[in-house]
PDB file of C-alpha atoms in Angstrom:
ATOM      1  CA  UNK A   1     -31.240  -4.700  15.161  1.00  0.00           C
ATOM      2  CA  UNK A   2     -29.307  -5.208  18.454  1.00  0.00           C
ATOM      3  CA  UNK A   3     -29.644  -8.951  18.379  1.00  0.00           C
ATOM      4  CA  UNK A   4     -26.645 -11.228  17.141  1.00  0.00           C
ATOM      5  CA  UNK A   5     -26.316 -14.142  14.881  1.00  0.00           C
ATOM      6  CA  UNK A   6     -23.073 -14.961  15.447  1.00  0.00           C
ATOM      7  CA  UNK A   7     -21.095 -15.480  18.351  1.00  0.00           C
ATOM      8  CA  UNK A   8     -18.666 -12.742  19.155  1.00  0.00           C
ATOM      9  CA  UNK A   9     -15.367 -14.585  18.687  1.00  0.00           C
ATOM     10  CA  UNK A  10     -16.290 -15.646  15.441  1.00  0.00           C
ATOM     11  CA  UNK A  11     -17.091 -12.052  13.998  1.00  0.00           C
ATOM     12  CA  UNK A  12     -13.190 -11.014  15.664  1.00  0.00           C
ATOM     13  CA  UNK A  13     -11.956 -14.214  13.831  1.00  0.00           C
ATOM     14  CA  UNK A  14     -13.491 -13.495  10.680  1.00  0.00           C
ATOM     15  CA  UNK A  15     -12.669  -9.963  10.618  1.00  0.00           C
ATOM     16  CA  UNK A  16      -8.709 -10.986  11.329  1.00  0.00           C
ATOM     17  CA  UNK A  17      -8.764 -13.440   8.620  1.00  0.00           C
ATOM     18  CA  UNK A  18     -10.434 -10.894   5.877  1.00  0.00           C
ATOM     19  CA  UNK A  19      -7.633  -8.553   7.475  1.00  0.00           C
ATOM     20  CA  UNK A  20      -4.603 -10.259   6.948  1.00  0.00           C
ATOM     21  CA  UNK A  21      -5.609 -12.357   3.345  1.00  0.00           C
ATOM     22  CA  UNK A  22      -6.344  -8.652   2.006  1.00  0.00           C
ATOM     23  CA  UNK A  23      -3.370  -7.019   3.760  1.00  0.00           C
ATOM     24  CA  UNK A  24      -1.261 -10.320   1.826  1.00  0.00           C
ATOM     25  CA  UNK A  25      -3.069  -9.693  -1.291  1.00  0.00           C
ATOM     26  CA  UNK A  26      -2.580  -5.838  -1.328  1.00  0.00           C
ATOM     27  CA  UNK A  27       1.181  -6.593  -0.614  1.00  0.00           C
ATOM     28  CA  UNK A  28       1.718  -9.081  -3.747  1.00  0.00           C
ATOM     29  CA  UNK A  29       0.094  -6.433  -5.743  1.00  0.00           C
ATOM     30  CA  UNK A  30       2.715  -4.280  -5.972  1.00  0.00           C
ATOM     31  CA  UNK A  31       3.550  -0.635  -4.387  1.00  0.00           C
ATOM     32  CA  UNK A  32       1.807   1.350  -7.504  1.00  0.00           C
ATOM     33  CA  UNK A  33      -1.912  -0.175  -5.820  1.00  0.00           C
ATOM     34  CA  UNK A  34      -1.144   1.450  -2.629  1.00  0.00           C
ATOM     35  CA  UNK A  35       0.464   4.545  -3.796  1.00  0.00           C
ATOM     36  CA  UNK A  36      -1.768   6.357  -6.320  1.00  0.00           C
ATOM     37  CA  UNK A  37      -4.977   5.003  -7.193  1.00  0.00           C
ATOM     38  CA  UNK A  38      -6.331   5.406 -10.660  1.00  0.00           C
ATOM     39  CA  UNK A  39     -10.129   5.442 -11.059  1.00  0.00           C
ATOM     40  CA  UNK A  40      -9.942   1.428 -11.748  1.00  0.00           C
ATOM     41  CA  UNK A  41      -7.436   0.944  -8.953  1.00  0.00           C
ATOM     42  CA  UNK A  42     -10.246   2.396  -6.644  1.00  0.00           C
ATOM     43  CA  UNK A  43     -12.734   0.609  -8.166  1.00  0.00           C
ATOM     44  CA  UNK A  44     -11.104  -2.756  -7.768  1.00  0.00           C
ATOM     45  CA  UNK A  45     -10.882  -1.308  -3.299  1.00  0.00           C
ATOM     46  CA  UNK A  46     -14.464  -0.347  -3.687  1.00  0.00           C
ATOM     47  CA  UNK A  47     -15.134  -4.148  -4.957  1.00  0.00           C
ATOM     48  CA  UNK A  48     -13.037  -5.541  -2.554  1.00  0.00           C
ATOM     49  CA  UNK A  49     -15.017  -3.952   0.238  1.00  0.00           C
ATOM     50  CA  UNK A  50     -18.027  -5.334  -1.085  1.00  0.00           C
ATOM     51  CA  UNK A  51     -17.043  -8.692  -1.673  1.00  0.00           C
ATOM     52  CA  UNK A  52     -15.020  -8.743   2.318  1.00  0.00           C
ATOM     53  CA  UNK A  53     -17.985  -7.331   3.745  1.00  0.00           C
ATOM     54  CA  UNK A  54     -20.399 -10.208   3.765  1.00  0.00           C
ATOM     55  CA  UNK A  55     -17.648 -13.034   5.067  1.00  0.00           C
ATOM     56  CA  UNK A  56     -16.593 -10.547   8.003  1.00  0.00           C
ATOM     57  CA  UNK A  57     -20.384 -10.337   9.293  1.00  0.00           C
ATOM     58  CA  UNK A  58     -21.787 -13.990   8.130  1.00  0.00           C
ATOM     59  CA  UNK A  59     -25.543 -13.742   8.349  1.00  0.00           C
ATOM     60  CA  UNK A  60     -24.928 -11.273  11.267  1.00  0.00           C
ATOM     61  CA  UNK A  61     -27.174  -8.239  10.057  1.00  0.00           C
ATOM     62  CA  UNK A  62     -27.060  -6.903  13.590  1.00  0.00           C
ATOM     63  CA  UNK A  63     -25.525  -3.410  14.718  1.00  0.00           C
ATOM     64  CA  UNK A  64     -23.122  -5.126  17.418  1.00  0.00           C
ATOM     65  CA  UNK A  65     -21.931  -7.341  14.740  1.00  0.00           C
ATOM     66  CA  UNK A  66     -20.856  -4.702  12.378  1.00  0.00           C
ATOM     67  CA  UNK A  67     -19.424  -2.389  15.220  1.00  0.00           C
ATOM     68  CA  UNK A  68     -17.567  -5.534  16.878  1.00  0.00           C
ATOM     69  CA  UNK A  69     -16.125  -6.221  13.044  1.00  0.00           C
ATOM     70  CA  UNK A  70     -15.399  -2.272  12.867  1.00  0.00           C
ATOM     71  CA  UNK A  71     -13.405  -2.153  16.338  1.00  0.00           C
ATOM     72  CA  UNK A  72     -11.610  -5.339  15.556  1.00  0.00           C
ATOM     73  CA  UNK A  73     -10.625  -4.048  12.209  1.00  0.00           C
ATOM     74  CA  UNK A  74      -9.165  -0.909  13.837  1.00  0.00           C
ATOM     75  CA  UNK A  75      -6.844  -2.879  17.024  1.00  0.00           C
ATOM     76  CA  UNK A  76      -5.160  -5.041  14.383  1.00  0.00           C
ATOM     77  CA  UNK A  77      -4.536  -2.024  11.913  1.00  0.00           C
ATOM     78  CA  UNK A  78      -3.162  -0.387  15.538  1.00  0.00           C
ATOM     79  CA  UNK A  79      -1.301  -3.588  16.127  1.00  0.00           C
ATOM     80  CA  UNK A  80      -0.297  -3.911  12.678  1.00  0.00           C
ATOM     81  CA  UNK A  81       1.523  -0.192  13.039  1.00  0.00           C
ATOM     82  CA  UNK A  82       2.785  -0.624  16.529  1.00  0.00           C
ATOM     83  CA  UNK A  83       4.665  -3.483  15.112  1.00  0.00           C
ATOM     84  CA  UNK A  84       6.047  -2.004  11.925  1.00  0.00           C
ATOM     85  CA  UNK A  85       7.601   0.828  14.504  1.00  0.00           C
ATOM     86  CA  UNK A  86       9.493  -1.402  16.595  1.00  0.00           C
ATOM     87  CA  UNK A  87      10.445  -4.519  14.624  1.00  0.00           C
ATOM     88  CA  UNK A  88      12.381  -3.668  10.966  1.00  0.00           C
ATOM     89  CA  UNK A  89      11.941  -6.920   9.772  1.00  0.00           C
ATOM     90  CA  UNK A  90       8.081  -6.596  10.186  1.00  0.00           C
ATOM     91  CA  UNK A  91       8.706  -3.024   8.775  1.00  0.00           C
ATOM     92  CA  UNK A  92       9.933  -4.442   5.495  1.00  0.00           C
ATOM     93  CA  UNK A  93       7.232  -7.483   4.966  1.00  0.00           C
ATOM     94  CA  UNK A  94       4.688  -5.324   5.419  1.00  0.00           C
ATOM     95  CA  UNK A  95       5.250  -1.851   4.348  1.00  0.00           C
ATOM     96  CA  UNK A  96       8.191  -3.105   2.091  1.00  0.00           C
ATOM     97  CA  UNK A  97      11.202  -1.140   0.688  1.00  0.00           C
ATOM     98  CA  UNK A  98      12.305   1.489  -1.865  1.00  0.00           C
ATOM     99  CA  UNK A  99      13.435   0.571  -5.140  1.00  0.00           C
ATOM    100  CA  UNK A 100      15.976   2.025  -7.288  1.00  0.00           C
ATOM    101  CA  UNK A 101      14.108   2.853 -10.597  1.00  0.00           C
ATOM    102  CA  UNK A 102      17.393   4.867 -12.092  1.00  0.00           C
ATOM    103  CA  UNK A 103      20.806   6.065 -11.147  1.00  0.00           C
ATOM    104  CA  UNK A 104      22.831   8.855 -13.089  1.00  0.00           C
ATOM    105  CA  UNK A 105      20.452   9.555 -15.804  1.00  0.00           C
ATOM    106  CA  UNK A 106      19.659   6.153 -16.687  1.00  0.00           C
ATOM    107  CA  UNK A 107      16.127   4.740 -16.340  1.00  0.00           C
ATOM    108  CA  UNK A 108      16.384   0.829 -14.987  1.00  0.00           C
ATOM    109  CA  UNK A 109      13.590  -0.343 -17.649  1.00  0.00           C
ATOM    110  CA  UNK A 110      13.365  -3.740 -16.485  1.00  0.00           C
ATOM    111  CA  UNK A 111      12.902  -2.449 -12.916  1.00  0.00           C
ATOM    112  CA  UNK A 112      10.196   0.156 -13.727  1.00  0.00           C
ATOM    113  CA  UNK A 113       8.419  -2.502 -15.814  1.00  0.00           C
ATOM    114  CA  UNK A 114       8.554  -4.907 -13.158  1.00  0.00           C
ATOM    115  CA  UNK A 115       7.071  -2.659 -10.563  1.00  0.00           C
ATOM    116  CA  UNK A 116       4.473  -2.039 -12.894  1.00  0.00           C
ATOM    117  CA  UNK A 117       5.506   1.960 -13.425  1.00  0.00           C
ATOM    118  CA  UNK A 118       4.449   3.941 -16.285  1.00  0.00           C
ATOM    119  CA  UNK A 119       6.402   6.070 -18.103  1.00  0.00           C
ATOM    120  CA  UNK A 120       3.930   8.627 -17.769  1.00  0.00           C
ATOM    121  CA  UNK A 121       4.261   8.183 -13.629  1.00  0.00           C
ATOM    122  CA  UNK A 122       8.360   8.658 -14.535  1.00  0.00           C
ATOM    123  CA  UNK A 123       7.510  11.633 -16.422  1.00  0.00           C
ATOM    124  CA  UNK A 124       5.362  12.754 -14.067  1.00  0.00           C
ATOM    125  CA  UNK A 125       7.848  12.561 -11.337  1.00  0.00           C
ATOM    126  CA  UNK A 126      10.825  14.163 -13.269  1.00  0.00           C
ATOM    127  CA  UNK A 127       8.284  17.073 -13.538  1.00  0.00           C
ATOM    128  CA  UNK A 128       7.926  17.190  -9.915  1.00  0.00           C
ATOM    129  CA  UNK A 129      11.196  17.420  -8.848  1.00  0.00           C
ATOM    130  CA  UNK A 130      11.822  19.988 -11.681  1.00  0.00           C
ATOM    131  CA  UNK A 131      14.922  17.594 -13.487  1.00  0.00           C
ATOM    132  CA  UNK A 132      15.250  16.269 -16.734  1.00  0.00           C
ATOM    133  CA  UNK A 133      16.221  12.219 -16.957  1.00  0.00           C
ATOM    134  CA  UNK A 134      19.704  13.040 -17.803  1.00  0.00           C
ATOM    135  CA  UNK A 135      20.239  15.457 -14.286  1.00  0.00           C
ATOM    136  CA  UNK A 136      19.169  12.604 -12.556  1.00  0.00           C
ATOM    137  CA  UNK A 137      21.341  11.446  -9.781  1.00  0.00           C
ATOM    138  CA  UNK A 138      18.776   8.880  -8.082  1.00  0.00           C
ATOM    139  CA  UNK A 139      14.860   7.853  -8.890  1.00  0.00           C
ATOM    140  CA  UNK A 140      13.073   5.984  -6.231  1.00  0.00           C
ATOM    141  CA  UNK A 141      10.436   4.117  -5.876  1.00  0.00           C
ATOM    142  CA  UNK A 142       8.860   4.260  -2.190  1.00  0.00           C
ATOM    143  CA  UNK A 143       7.552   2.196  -0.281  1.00  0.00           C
ATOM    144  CA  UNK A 144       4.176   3.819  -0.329  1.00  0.00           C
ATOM    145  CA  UNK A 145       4.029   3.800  -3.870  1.00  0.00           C
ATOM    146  CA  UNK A 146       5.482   7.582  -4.839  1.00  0.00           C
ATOM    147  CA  UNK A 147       8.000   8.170  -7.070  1.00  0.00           C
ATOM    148  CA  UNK A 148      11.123  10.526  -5.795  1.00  0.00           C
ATOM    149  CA  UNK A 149      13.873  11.795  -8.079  1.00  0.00           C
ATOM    150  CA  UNK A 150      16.851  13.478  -6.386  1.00  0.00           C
ATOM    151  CA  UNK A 151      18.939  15.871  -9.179  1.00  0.00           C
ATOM    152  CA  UNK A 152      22.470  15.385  -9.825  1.00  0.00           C
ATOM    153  CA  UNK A 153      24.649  17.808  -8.047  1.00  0.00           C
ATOM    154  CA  UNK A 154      26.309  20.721 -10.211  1.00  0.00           C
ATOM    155  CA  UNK A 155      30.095  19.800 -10.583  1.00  0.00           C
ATOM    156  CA  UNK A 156      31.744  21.387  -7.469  1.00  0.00           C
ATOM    157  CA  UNK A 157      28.672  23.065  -6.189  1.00  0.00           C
ATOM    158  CA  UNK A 158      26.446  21.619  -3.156  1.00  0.00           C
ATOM    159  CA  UNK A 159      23.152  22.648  -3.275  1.00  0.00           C
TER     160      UNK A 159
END
């Protein structure tokens, strides 16, 4: 139970590499996996855990392996945030940017297709923010995967 298979600085270097291929492959998947997860979208993370857990631990069944893999795991997510906060250009590689889904009552189709959005989710969000398409000043797509509608001013009135 206490006794390790693997050396220590292989269980930190395979939990880093499991890190940062998942952190990439999360990233190319689009903002809509990270924002709101439907029950398939959390199926596919409960898979993924599955599958990642074996290649962070090797044949390491031990409790210091899986604590070492745990504490690792947790200093690069800590690094991974410390770095975002100080350094915009790591900001927007890894967190990424807002989108412009629609401007002035217009919906950008090819945009909101792109980015994988539903018009359901669009819907959804117009609901939300308690506008119809056509009041729309501004929709945005964040960066964490939400959907944020701003209305269109009334003519001459600030609100």
């Amino acid at each position: 139970m206490l006794e390790m298979d693997l050396d220590i600085w292989e269980l930190v270097a395979r939990a880093a590499i499991v890190y940062v291929v998942l952190l990439l492959l999360m990233r190319m998947s689009g903002k809509r996996t990270v924002g709101q997860f439907t029950p398939f979208d959390l199926l596919v993370v409960m898979l993924l855990s599955e599958a990642a857990g074996p290649s962070m631990v090797g044949k390491d069944q031990s409790l210091w392996g899986g604590l070492i893999v745990c504490v690792v795991l947790l200093v690069i997510n800590g690094l991974v945030a410390l770095t975002t906060t100080h350094f915009r250009a790591a900001e927007q590689i890894l967190e990424g940017e807002a989108v412009l889904l629609g401007r002035d009552g217009i919906l950008f189709e090819s945009v909101r297709k792109r980015h994988r959005v539903s018009n359901n989710e669009v819907d959804a969000a117009l609901r939300a923010s308690d506008c119809k398409l056509d009041a729309m000043e501004t929709m945005f797509l964040e960066a964490d995967g939400q959907i944020t509608v701003q209305k269109a001013h009334a003519s001459g009135v600030d609100k």
